Every structure is written in C-alpha cells, then in structure tokens.
Short mmCIF file of C-alpha atoms in Angstrom, two decimals:
data_model
loop_
_atom_site.label_atom_id
_atom_site.label_comp_id
_atom_site.label_asym_id
_atom_site.label_seq_id
_atom_site.Cartn_x
_atom_site.Cartn_y
_atom_site.Cartn_z
CA MET Y 42 42.70 -70.24 30.51
CA ALA Y 43 42.90 -72.38 27.21
CA VAL Y 44 39.92 -72.74 25.40
CA ARG Y 45 38.64 -76.44 25.43
CA ALA Y 46 35.43 -75.95 23.53
CA LEU Y 47 33.27 -73.25 21.39
CA VAL Y 48 29.72 -72.56 21.62
CA PHE Y 49 28.01 -70.40 18.87
CA ASP Y 50 25.07 -68.15 18.83
CA VAL Y 51 23.35 -69.20 15.40
CA PHE Y 52 20.72 -66.35 13.88
CA GLY Y 53 23.05 -63.48 12.67
CA THR Y 54 26.09 -65.18 14.02
CA LEU Y 55 26.05 -68.32 11.81
CA VAL Y 56 22.72 -67.48 9.18
CA ASP Y 57 21.36 -64.85 7.49
CA TRP Y 58 18.03 -64.38 8.54
CA ARG Y 59 17.48 -61.17 7.11
CA ALA Y 60 17.84 -62.19 3.51
CA GLY Y 61 15.89 -65.90 4.32
CA ILE Y 62 13.01 -63.89 5.84
CA ALA Y 63 12.97 -60.74 3.45
CA ALA Y 64 12.46 -63.92 0.44
CA ALA Y 65 9.62 -65.19 3.02
CA PHE Y 66 7.96 -61.85 3.03
CA ARG Y 67 8.50 -61.45 -0.78
CA ALA Y 68 6.84 -64.96 -1.14
CA SER Y 69 3.96 -64.20 1.13
CA GLY Y 70 1.86 -61.72 -0.71
CA VAL Y 71 2.48 -58.84 2.45
CA SER Y 72 2.60 -55.58 0.92
CA GLY Y 73 5.55 -53.59 1.64
CA ASP Y 74 9.51 -53.63 1.77
CA PRO Y 75 10.33 -57.35 2.42
CA GLU Y 76 14.06 -56.28 4.07
CA GLU Y 77 12.04 -53.71 6.41
CA LEU Y 78 9.43 -56.41 7.53
CA ALA Y 79 12.28 -58.54 8.16
CA ASP Y 80 13.86 -55.72 10.39
CA ALA Y 81 10.55 -55.20 12.13
CA TRP Y 82 9.50 -58.92 12.91
CA ARG Y 83 13.61 -59.09 14.44
CA ALA Y 84 12.97 -56.44 16.32
CA ARG Y 85 10.73 -57.85 18.26
CA TYR Y 86 12.71 -60.56 19.09
CA ARG Y 87 14.47 -59.45 22.45
CA PRO Y 88 11.24 -57.78 24.03
CA ILE Y 89 9.74 -61.12 23.78
CA LEU Y 90 12.54 -62.88 25.17
CA THR Y 91 13.05 -60.47 28.49
CA GLU Y 92 8.71 -60.77 28.89
CA VAL Y 93 9.59 -64.92 29.00
CA ASN Y 94 12.78 -64.07 31.32
CA ASP Y 95 10.93 -61.62 33.22
CA GLY Y 96 7.79 -64.04 33.96
CA ALA Y 97 5.09 -61.73 32.04
CA ARG Y 98 4.82 -64.52 29.43
CA PRO Y 99 5.02 -68.32 29.71
CA TRP Y 100 7.69 -70.45 28.10
CA GLY Y 101 7.28 -70.73 24.68
CA ASN Y 102 9.91 -72.12 21.87
CA PHE Y 103 10.63 -70.29 18.58
CA ASP Y 104 7.97 -70.98 16.52
CA GLU Y 105 5.46 -70.00 19.12
CA LEU Y 106 7.02 -66.78 19.84
CA HIS Y 107 7.78 -65.88 16.08
CA LEU Y 108 4.28 -66.94 15.70
CA ALA Y 109 3.47 -64.13 18.21
CA THR Y 110 5.43 -61.25 17.32
CA LEU Y 111 4.08 -61.52 13.53
CA ASP Y 112 0.38 -61.21 14.81
CA ASP Y 113 1.27 -57.99 16.72
CA LEU Y 114 3.36 -56.86 13.72
CA LEU Y 115 0.38 -57.85 11.08
CA GLY Y 116 -2.20 -56.71 13.54
CA GLU Y 117 0.02 -53.63 14.14
CA ARG Y 118 -0.06 -52.26 10.12
CA GLY Y 119 -3.53 -54.12 9.35
CA VAL Y 120 -1.92 -56.70 7.27
CA ASP Y 121 -4.80 -59.72 6.80
CA LEU Y 122 -3.03 -62.66 6.45
CA PRO Y 123 -4.44 -66.46 6.52
CA SER Y 124 -3.17 -68.96 9.18
CA ASP Y 125 -1.08 -71.45 6.30
CA ARG Y 126 0.58 -67.93 5.08
CA ARG Y 127 1.88 -67.09 8.52
CA HIS Y 128 2.74 -70.21 9.43
CA ARG Y 129 4.78 -70.61 6.38
CA LEU Y 130 6.96 -66.83 7.27
CA VAL Y 131 7.32 -69.25 10.77
CA ASP Y 132 8.85 -72.21 9.38
CA ALA Y 133 11.12 -69.69 7.13
CA TRP Y 134 13.25 -69.43 10.47
CA HIS Y 135 14.02 -73.23 10.05
CA ARG Y 136 15.73 -72.67 6.55
CA LEU Y 137 18.05 -70.03 6.57
CA SER Y 138 20.99 -69.79 4.43
CA PRO Y 139 24.54 -69.69 6.49
CA TRP Y 140 26.97 -66.66 5.89
CA PRO Y 141 29.41 -67.86 3.28
CA ASP Y 142 32.41 -68.50 5.60
CA VAL Y 143 30.49 -70.73 8.04
CA ARG Y 144 30.38 -74.20 6.71
CA ALA Y 145 34.00 -75.01 6.39
CA GLY Y 146 35.22 -72.35 8.75
CA LEU Y 147 32.73 -74.75 11.32
CA GLU Y 148 34.98 -77.56 10.41
CA ALA Y 149 38.54 -75.55 10.53
CA LEU Y 150 37.12 -75.31 14.04
CA ARG Y 151 35.94 -78.65 14.84
CA ARG Y 152 39.08 -80.43 14.74
CA GLY Y 153 40.89 -78.76 17.12
CA ARG Y 154 37.84 -78.09 19.48
CA VAL Y 155 34.58 -79.21 20.84
CA THR Y 156 31.97 -77.21 19.00
CA ALA Y 157 28.54 -76.87 19.60
CA ALA Y 158 25.43 -74.30 18.90
CA LEU Y 159 24.29 -72.12 22.13
CA SER Y 160 20.90 -71.15 20.55
CA ASN Y 161 18.19 -69.47 22.23
CA GLY Y 162 16.56 -71.46 19.32
CA HIS Y 163 14.45 -74.67 20.63
CA THR Y 164 16.48 -77.98 19.20
CA ALA Y 165 14.12 -78.82 16.21
CA LEU Y 166 14.83 -75.56 14.85
CA LEU Y 167 18.61 -75.61 15.30
CA VAL Y 168 18.31 -79.52 13.43
CA ASP Y 169 16.61 -78.08 10.88
CA LEU Y 170 19.12 -75.25 10.45
CA ALA Y 171 21.91 -77.79 10.77
CA ARG Y 172 20.53 -79.68 7.99
CA HIS Y 173 19.77 -76.72 5.43
CA GLY Y 174 23.33 -75.28 5.60
CA ASP Y 175 24.96 -78.58 6.35
CA LEU Y 176 26.81 -77.48 9.24
CA ARG Y 177 27.87 -79.68 11.03
CA PHE Y 178 27.88 -79.21 15.27
CA ASP Y 179 29.29 -81.75 17.92
CA CYS Y 180 26.09 -81.08 19.71
CA LEU Y 181 23.37 -78.76 19.92
CA ILE Y 182 22.37 -76.51 23.10
CA SER Y 183 18.83 -75.12 23.10
CA ALA Y 184 18.00 -72.47 25.69
CA GLU Y 185 15.37 -74.90 25.83
CA LEU Y 186 17.29 -76.67 28.00
CA ALA Y 187 17.76 -73.94 30.65
CA HIS Y 188 14.31 -73.19 30.22
CA VAL Y 189 14.78 -69.62 30.27
CA TYR Y 190 16.69 -67.39 27.35
CA LYS Y 191 20.33 -65.91 26.81
CA PRO Y 192 21.31 -63.22 28.19
CA ALA Y 193 20.55 -65.30 31.63
CA PRO Y 194 23.32 -67.03 33.02
CA ALA Y 195 21.50 -70.22 33.33
CA VAL Y 196 22.65 -70.66 29.59
CA TYR Y 197 25.73 -70.33 29.56
CA GLU Y 198 26.00 -72.11 32.34
CA THR Y 199 24.31 -75.45 30.89
CA GLY Y 200 26.50 -75.75 27.63
CA ALA Y 201 29.38 -75.78 30.52
CA ARG Y 202 27.70 -78.32 32.60
CA LEU Y 203 26.22 -80.45 29.46
CA LEU Y 204 29.96 -80.33 27.36
CA GLY Y 205 31.86 -81.19 30.92
CA VAL Y 206 33.84 -78.21 30.76
CA ASP Y 207 34.62 -75.10 33.09
CA PRO Y 208 32.90 -72.19 32.08
CA ALA Y 209 36.50 -70.41 31.75
CA GLU Y 210 37.42 -73.20 29.36
CA LEU Y 211 34.13 -72.08 27.05
CA MET Y 212 33.93 -69.66 24.32
CA LEU Y 213 30.91 -68.03 23.13
CA VAL Y 214 31.41 -66.65 19.54
CA ALA Y 215 28.69 -64.31 19.15
CA ALA Y 216 27.66 -61.37 16.64
CA HIS Y 217 26.00 -59.61 19.74
CA PRO Y 218 27.74 -57.44 22.24
CA TRP Y 219 24.97 -58.00 24.70
CA ASP Y 220 25.11 -62.10 24.17
CA LEU Y 221 28.97 -61.91 24.62
CA GLN Y 222 28.69 -59.81 27.89
CA GLY Y 223 25.97 -62.53 29.02
CA ALA Y 224 28.65 -65.37 28.34
CA ARG Y 225 30.94 -63.06 30.44
CA ALA Y 226 28.60 -62.58 33.11
CA ALA Y 227 28.40 -66.49 33.36
CA GLY Y 228 32.60 -66.79 33.28
CA LEU Y 229 32.63 -68.11 29.66
CA GLN Y 230 35.27 -66.39 27.52
CA SER Y 231 33.95 -64.67 24.49
CA ALA Y 232 34.95 -64.04 20.80
CA PHE Y 233 33.07 -61.50 18.44
CA ILE Y 234 32.63 -61.78 14.55
CA ASP Y 235 31.57 -59.31 13.05
CA ARG Y 236 28.52 -59.40 10.64
CA PRO Y 237 28.36 -56.38 8.64
CA LEU Y 238 25.31 -57.28 6.90
CA GLU Y 239 23.30 -58.51 9.56
CA TYR Y 240 20.74 -55.88 8.93
CA GLY Y 241 21.64 -55.11 5.37
CA PRO Y 242 24.20 -52.47 4.10
CA GLY Y 243 22.81 -50.13 6.40
CA SER Y 244 23.71 -52.26 9.16
CA PRO Y 245 24.79 -50.21 12.44
CA ALA Y 246 28.63 -50.55 13.18
CA ARG Y 247 29.68 -53.44 16.03
CA GLU Y 248 32.22 -53.99 18.15
CA ASP Y 249 32.77 -55.72 21.41
CA PRO Y 250 36.35 -54.15 23.24
CA ASP Y 251 35.92 -56.62 25.82
CA ALA Y 252 35.71 -59.87 24.06
CA THR Y 253 38.99 -61.99 24.56
CA GLU Y 254 38.87 -62.37 20.53
CA SER Y 255 37.67 -59.88 17.85
CA VAL Y 256 37.51 -61.34 14.31
CA GLY Y 257 35.59 -61.06 10.84
CA ASP Y 258 35.02 -64.58 9.57
CA LEU Y 259 35.54 -67.98 11.55
CA HIS Y 260 38.83 -68.83 9.33
CA GLU Y 261 40.40 -65.74 11.19
CA LEU Y 262 39.29 -67.41 13.92
CA ALA Y 263 40.31 -70.51 13.65
CA ALA Y 264 43.57 -69.32 12.77
CA ARG Y 265 43.91 -67.20 16.17
CA LEU Y 266 43.40 -70.32 18.26
CA ALA Y 267 45.60 -72.47 16.08
CA PRO Y 268 48.13 -74.22 19.19
CA MET M 245 2.61 -93.89 10.85
CA ALA M 246 5.38 -92.39 8.94
CA VAL M 247 9.10 -92.48 10.70
CA ARG M 248 10.15 -89.26 10.59
CA ALA M 249 12.91 -89.16 12.89
CA LEU M 250 15.16 -91.85 14.37
CA VAL M 251 17.29 -91.91 17.59
CA PHE M 252 20.08 -94.51 18.08
CA ASP M 253 21.15 -96.73 21.57
CA VAL M 254 24.90 -96.15 21.87
CA PHE M 255 26.71 -98.42 23.59
CA GLY M 256 26.64 -102.04 22.21
CA THR M 257 23.94 -100.56 19.46
CA LEU M 258 26.58 -98.25 17.41
CA VAL M 259 30.00 -99.03 19.63
CA ASP M 260 31.59 -101.88 20.34
CA TRP M 261 32.41 -101.36 24.34
CA ARG M 262 33.72 -104.89 25.66
CA ALA M 263 36.39 -105.07 22.68
CA GLY M 264 37.34 -101.05 23.93
CA ILE M 265 37.46 -101.61 28.07
CA ALA M 266 38.95 -105.26 27.33
CA ALA M 267 41.72 -103.44 25.47
CA ALA M 268 41.75 -100.49 28.45
CA PHE M 269 41.94 -103.67 31.44
CA ARG M 270 44.44 -105.31 29.16
CA ALA M 271 47.09 -101.80 29.63
CA SER M 272 45.70 -101.73 32.95
CA GLY M 273 47.87 -103.89 35.05
CA VAL M 274 44.86 -105.59 36.26
CA SER M 275 45.26 -109.20 36.26
CA GLY M 276 42.53 -111.53 34.90
CA ASP M 277 40.80 -112.32 31.73
CA PRO M 278 40.14 -108.51 30.31
CA GLU M 279 37.16 -109.68 28.49
CA GLU M 280 35.47 -111.25 31.25
CA LEU M 281 36.33 -107.91 33.39
CA ALA M 282 34.85 -105.75 30.52
CA ASP M 283 31.63 -108.18 31.03
CA ALA M 284 31.95 -108.20 34.71
CA TRP M 285 31.90 -104.10 34.72
CA ARG M 286 29.00 -104.33 32.34
CA ALA M 287 26.69 -106.51 34.35
CA ARG M 288 27.10 -103.77 37.21
CA TYR M 289 25.42 -101.49 34.83
CA ARG M 290 21.79 -102.13 34.59
CA PRO M 291 21.60 -103.13 38.21
CA ILE M 292 23.05 -99.16 38.85
CA LEU M 293 20.83 -97.57 36.94
CA THR M 294 18.11 -99.22 38.16
CA GLU M 295 19.24 -97.87 41.44
CA VAL M 296 19.22 -94.33 40.31
CA ASN M 297 15.78 -94.02 38.81
CA ASP M 298 14.71 -95.84 42.25
CA GLY M 299 15.59 -93.27 44.23
CA ALA M 300 18.19 -95.43 45.76
CA ARG M 301 20.92 -93.66 44.69
CA PRO M 302 21.42 -90.11 43.84
CA TRP M 303 21.95 -89.12 40.18
CA GLY M 304 25.47 -89.53 39.09
CA ASN M 305 26.71 -88.87 35.20
CA PHE M 306 28.41 -92.17 33.69
CA ASP M 307 32.18 -91.22 34.31
CA GLU M 308 30.67 -91.13 38.51
CA LEU M 309 28.26 -94.76 37.74
CA HIS M 310 31.47 -96.38 36.10
CA LEU M 311 34.12 -95.37 38.85
CA ALA M 312 31.59 -96.78 41.62
CA THR M 313 30.93 -99.66 39.73
CA LEU M 314 34.62 -100.11 38.90
CA ASP M 315 35.43 -100.00 43.02
CA ASP M 316 33.01 -102.37 43.50
CA LEU M 317 33.97 -104.95 41.50
CA LEU M 318 37.82 -104.49 41.98
CA GLY M 319 37.25 -104.77 46.06
CA GLU M 320 35.01 -108.12 45.16
CA ARG M 321 38.30 -109.35 43.73
CA GLY M 322 40.62 -108.11 46.26
CA VAL M 323 42.51 -105.98 43.07
CA ASP M 324 44.53 -102.79 44.57
CA LEU M 325 44.90 -100.22 41.77
CA PRO M 326 45.45 -96.87 42.49
CA SER M 327 43.04 -93.66 41.72
CA ASP M 328 44.54 -92.17 38.47
CA ARG M 329 44.46 -96.17 36.47
CA ARG M 330 40.79 -96.85 37.85
CA HIS M 331 39.95 -93.23 36.28
CA ARG M 332 42.30 -93.88 32.60
CA LEU M 333 39.27 -96.85 33.14
CA VAL M 334 36.28 -94.72 33.19
CA ASP M 335 38.06 -92.84 30.56
CA ALA M 336 37.83 -95.98 27.96
CA TRP M 337 34.60 -95.58 28.03
CA HIS M 338 34.77 -92.30 25.98
CA ARG M 339 36.86 -94.00 22.98
CA LEU M 340 34.89 -96.68 21.99
CA SER M 341 34.92 -97.95 18.05
CA PRO M 342 31.72 -98.18 16.42
CA TRP M 343 30.95 -101.29 14.61
CA PRO M 344 32.03 -101.48 11.37
CA ASP M 345 28.41 -100.36 9.32
CA VAL M 346 27.88 -97.29 11.90
CA ARG M 347 29.89 -94.71 10.22
CA ALA M 348 28.33 -94.99 6.78
CA GLY M 349 25.16 -96.08 7.93
CA LEU M 350 24.66 -93.29 9.90
CA GLU M 351 25.15 -91.19 7.23
CA ALA M 352 22.89 -92.88 4.57
CA LEU M 353 20.28 -92.69 7.49
CA ARG M 354 21.07 -89.62 7.80
CA ARG M 355 20.53 -88.19 4.34
CA GLY M 356 16.65 -89.38 4.62
CA ARG M 357 15.49 -88.13 7.99
CA VAL M 358 16.66 -86.45 11.21
CA THR M 359 18.77 -88.59 13.23
CA ALA M 360 19.65 -88.31 16.86
CA ALA M 361 21.51 -90.56 19.56
CA LEU M 362 19.18 -91.20 22.82
CA SER M 363 21.40 -92.92 25.32
CA ASN M 364 21.81 -93.00 29.00
CA GLY M 365 25.61 -91.67 28.03
CA HIS M 366 25.77 -87.89 29.20
CA THR M 367 26.06 -85.60 26.62
CA ALA M 368 30.04 -84.65 27.17
CA LEU M 369 30.41 -88.52 27.03
CA LEU M 370 28.59 -89.01 23.47
CA VAL M 371 30.02 -86.15 22.13
CA ASP M 372 33.65 -88.17 22.91
CA LEU M 373 32.35 -90.99 21.11
CA ALA M 374 31.03 -89.29 18.14
CA ARG M 375 34.15 -87.60 17.54
CA HIS M 376 36.11 -90.76 18.38
CA GLY M 377 34.33 -92.49 15.90
CA ASP M 378 33.87 -89.81 13.16
CA LEU M 379 29.72 -90.19 13.39
CA ARG M 380 27.21 -87.91 12.55
CA PHE M 381 24.31 -87.19 14.02
CA ASP M 382 21.86 -84.01 13.61
CA CYS M 383 21.90 -83.65 17.44
CA LEU M 384 22.81 -86.03 20.64
CA ILE M 385 20.00 -86.60 23.17
CA SER M 386 21.26 -87.85 26.50
CA ALA M 387 19.04 -89.37 29.83
CA GLU M 388 20.39 -86.46 31.71
CA LEU M 389 18.26 -84.02 29.98
CA ALA M 390 15.35 -85.94 31.36
CA HIS M 391 16.98 -86.43 34.70
CA VAL M 392 16.32 -90.41 34.72
CA TYR M 393 17.42 -93.60 32.75
CA LYS M 394 16.57 -95.70 30.28
CA PRO M 395 13.89 -97.61 30.21
CA ALA M 396 11.88 -94.69 32.03
CA PRO M 397 9.33 -93.43 29.40
CA ALA M 398 10.28 -89.69 30.27
CA VAL M 399 13.63 -90.41 28.00
CA TYR M 400 12.07 -91.23 24.95
CA GLU M 401 9.60 -88.40 25.55
CA THR M 402 12.37 -85.99 25.78
CA GLY M 403 13.54 -87.45 22.55
CA ALA M 404 10.20 -86.76 21.18
CA ARG M 405 9.83 -83.24 22.18
CA LEU M 406 13.27 -82.21 21.72
CA LEU M 407 12.67 -83.42 18.18
CA GLY M 408 9.51 -81.92 17.39
CA VAL M 409 7.99 -84.88 16.50
CA ASP M 410 5.28 -87.16 17.72
CA PRO M 411 6.42 -90.27 19.39
CA ALA M 412 4.59 -92.44 16.97
CA GLU M 413 6.82 -90.96 14.02
CA LEU M 414 9.97 -91.32 16.03
CA MET M 415 12.08 -94.83 15.87
CA LEU M 416 14.31 -96.23 18.51
CA VAL M 417 17.13 -98.03 16.94
CA ALA M 418 18.57 -100.77 19.47
CA ALA M 419 20.02 -104.00 19.94
CA HIS M 420 18.74 -104.75 22.91
CA PRO M 421 14.67 -106.04 23.51
CA TRP M 422 14.28 -103.87 27.07
CA ASP M 423 15.41 -100.66 25.41
CA LEU M 424 13.09 -101.07 22.55
CA GLN M 425 10.44 -102.28 24.77
CA GLY M 426 10.95 -98.74 27.22
CA ALA M 427 10.67 -96.78 23.67
CA ARG M 428 7.35 -98.74 22.93
CA ALA M 429 5.76 -98.13 26.00
CA ALA M 430 6.31 -94.28 25.15
CA GLY M 431 4.79 -94.60 21.95
CA LEU M 432 7.84 -95.19 19.93
CA GLN M 433 8.05 -97.26 16.78
CA SER M 434 11.11 -99.41 17.45
CA ALA M 435 14.04 -101.33 15.31
CA PHE M 436 15.91 -104.10 16.63
CA ILE M 437 19.51 -104.00 15.16
CA ASP M 438 21.47 -107.49 15.76
CA ARG M 439 24.86 -107.27 17.15
CA PRO M 440 25.90 -110.95 17.80
CA LEU M 441 29.40 -109.83 18.91
CA GLU M 442 27.98 -107.64 21.58
CA TYR M 443 29.37 -110.00 24.35
CA GLY M 444 32.26 -111.43 21.92
CA PRO M 445 31.62 -115.10 20.11
CA GLY M 446 29.52 -116.87 22.81
CA SER M 447 26.56 -113.68 22.81
CA PRO M 448 23.44 -115.72 23.85
CA ALA M 449 21.27 -114.80 20.57
CA ARG M 450 18.77 -112.18 20.91
CA GLU M 451 15.70 -111.15 18.87
CA ASP M 452 12.82 -108.88 19.40
CA PRO M 453 9.60 -110.02 17.60
CA ASP M 454 7.48 -107.19 18.53
CA ALA M 455 9.58 -104.33 16.79
CA THR M 456 8.30 -103.00 13.79
CA GLU M 457 12.16 -103.72 11.78
CA SER M 458 14.73 -106.46 12.80
CA VAL M 459 17.82 -105.84 10.71
CA GLY M 460 20.99 -106.74 10.46
CA ASP M 461 23.39 -103.92 10.04
CA LEU M 462 22.26 -100.03 9.56
CA HIS M 463 22.38 -100.75 6.13
CA GLU M 464 19.71 -103.04 5.80
CA LEU M 465 17.71 -100.73 8.11
CA ALA M 466 18.45 -97.91 5.49
CA ALA M 467 16.98 -99.76 2.65
CA ARG M 468 13.91 -100.81 4.84
CA LEU M 469 12.82 -97.16 5.51
CA ALA M 470 13.81 -95.96 1.90
CA PRO M 471 10.66 -94.39 0.64
#
C-alpha cells in the first residue's frame, strides 16, 4: 500500500534529548554526572506513561510528568533543589536540538508527502521544539488528543483519522521498536531510523526486523520513498 | 495583557474561497453565474454549522457538510450533476489560494509569536490548504478537536489549552465579527482584518468596533504587535 503520509516520533527520533537534558543538569547545580542524570530521568519515562495508560495515575502532560519523575529522582538521591530550578529542568525539554539530518530531511520528505509529528509530548511542547529547531511539519499530533499515550492504538488511530488517511497508508518513523510495534498493531506501516547516539556513545544497538523500512537518517528515508 | 500567541480563522480571513469555488463551478459544467453559485453555496455554511451545534444534525466534517449543502443547493435549482463532479466541487475547498499578504504576513507574525490556524475546517482540509498556499503555521487547530463549531466557546478554549496559554493571552485574527465576538466571549483578544473582496467587488462593508486591533492586512498587524 502506498504511503500517503508520514508521522514522526519526536524524542530520540528527531531531537537529542540526552545532550539537552545533560546540559540543563550541568547548569542546574545538581552534583553528579549530567549524562547519567539525564539517562536516569529518562528511564522513568515509560513507567510513568504506563501508569497513566493503566489508569493508576490521572492524566498529566509532559511538563507535569517530567516534574513528577524529577521529584522522584532527586528525592531518591537526597538532592535538595529549589522549585524554580526544578521548573528550569522541566523547561529544558522544550528546547532540545534536532539531530543533524532532521531539519533538511523533514523538508525533503514534506515535498512528497504530508508530514506530521506524532508524539506523546503535549502540543505546546511540540510547538516549542519545532520552533527551537526550525522544524517544519504540516501538522502536530499529540497523544493528548487521544488522551492516552503511545503505544496505545488510539494514538496512532487518531493520527490517521486527523490526517484523513487509512492507517495502512500512514507510516510511523521512529527510533524505538516498541513505538513501531504499537504503530503496526494499529495497522500503520513503520520505518525504523537508527539513532546510535540516543544514549550516548555506549548506546545499545537496536534494530526492528519487522519494519517496512530501516534507515540511518531522514535523507535515506526520502530516497527510499521517492517515487 | 500581552499577546503570547495568535490564532487565525482561515476561510475568508486567509484564503479567498470565492475565487476558488467560482473557478470550480466554471469547470463543473453547472450552468449559471459561477460567483453567484459560490455565494449561494457559502450562504448555507453557517446555518448547517448551527444545526450541528444545536444537535439537530450529527457531527460532520467539512467534506461531509459541503456535500450536503451542495446537494441541497443543486436540488433546489433542479441541477443534475453526477456524483464524481459533486466530489470535485467539494475537493475544491482543499485548494483555495491565500490573499496576497498572507504567506509573508504569517511568516512575519510567526517570528514574534506562536501562530496557529483555528478553523472550523477539519485537520486534513487545513493541511491541504496550508500546503497549497505554502502557508507556515506552528500548529493547526480544528474545531473537530472540540467536536463543536465556532462560535461555540469550546473551540477557542481548546486553542488556548493546546497552546498552553491563558485565553486572555491569545488573540484571534478574523475577518468576521461573529467569530471575533465568539472569541471575546471565551476570553480571547481579537483582531479584525478587513477583507473587502471576500464576497467580490460588491462585498458589504464590515467593521468590529469591539476588536482590540483593526487592520487591513497581516503586515499591518505585525507592525501593530511589534514590541
């Protein structure tokens, strides 16, 4: 089936959260290895989304969830940090830089097809990230519109519905096999993009043998999808 | 209160629906004055939205509502037109050209503030219009996300919520006093933009004395809002 539209995961797939969050920890005055702190904060991401999806926790947007996981992390480590500095760390998720191929790669892909973000991040956060990185999408689609987080099928289905395409005509581009698997379970096509530095130089190798496409960057994807 | 974000009505405010729809009628084989047919079709727009908002008619997106009002119009005039030609007319609403100031004016306004479409049109339609006119928004917000049509307050409130701003920090830009009045009722600021050719050379004069700003085009608005 032809790919009529592309949707993109954002954190890790398009933007380098680790470098931005490590820099924010470095500026925060919190002692310890900034990269390790970034990884430890991010490690609390999927568990808290699962709590929300399971109904064990009320809905919260990423600012609220990031603050909750930061409070947990700092509490566990006995770090005392004033509220305004915690909020500055939470705000750092709004100003993350894209991977080097992303700005031009999105432009190339947008020439041929409708392109949209499809992220668990809330709309206002996605707006800030797109403006910060000068990333152009046709549309931003947040999990908040489905009121449930990826990999719940409703998020991918919401993307297809809003873009007016059949799920089978929609392709998710992501660096995370769990996300691509969620997309396939909702009937979407999937493209794995390798981001070998998402967790720094020692990142675990990833692959997704079930993905329709498997590429090293967005330019390679544009070439593969060219008519 | 400072304006942190701008939302834009689309049909009539940013794009010239009348020229595009008249051209589509001209190509359709329907006899009669194409401009008059465009006006007569558009005249059925607000009444059918009111039916939806009142619960007298189930939710329908603009493709569905445009088809229903076209069927009514052609039926009333005894025009026989095959289904594929009706659909071509409905599709013409996806390819309307912007007024001359819009592309560059949106860019200028986007430099200083978050900018989003806030339209009764469905998301897929807004995507097509933005791509057709090469219009860049930070975000597209459709009434379909609120499942009710402007001027219902929920649409404007949805815009503020998704953009993460207080309604009082959000300004609607529109050519239609009824829309601006709806925005004000939801606590937004409002900017009237004069589109004296929306209904062709004989358009009725409009003004909105209650609007915060009243301008002739988007460049004038950018100058007014400059810090």
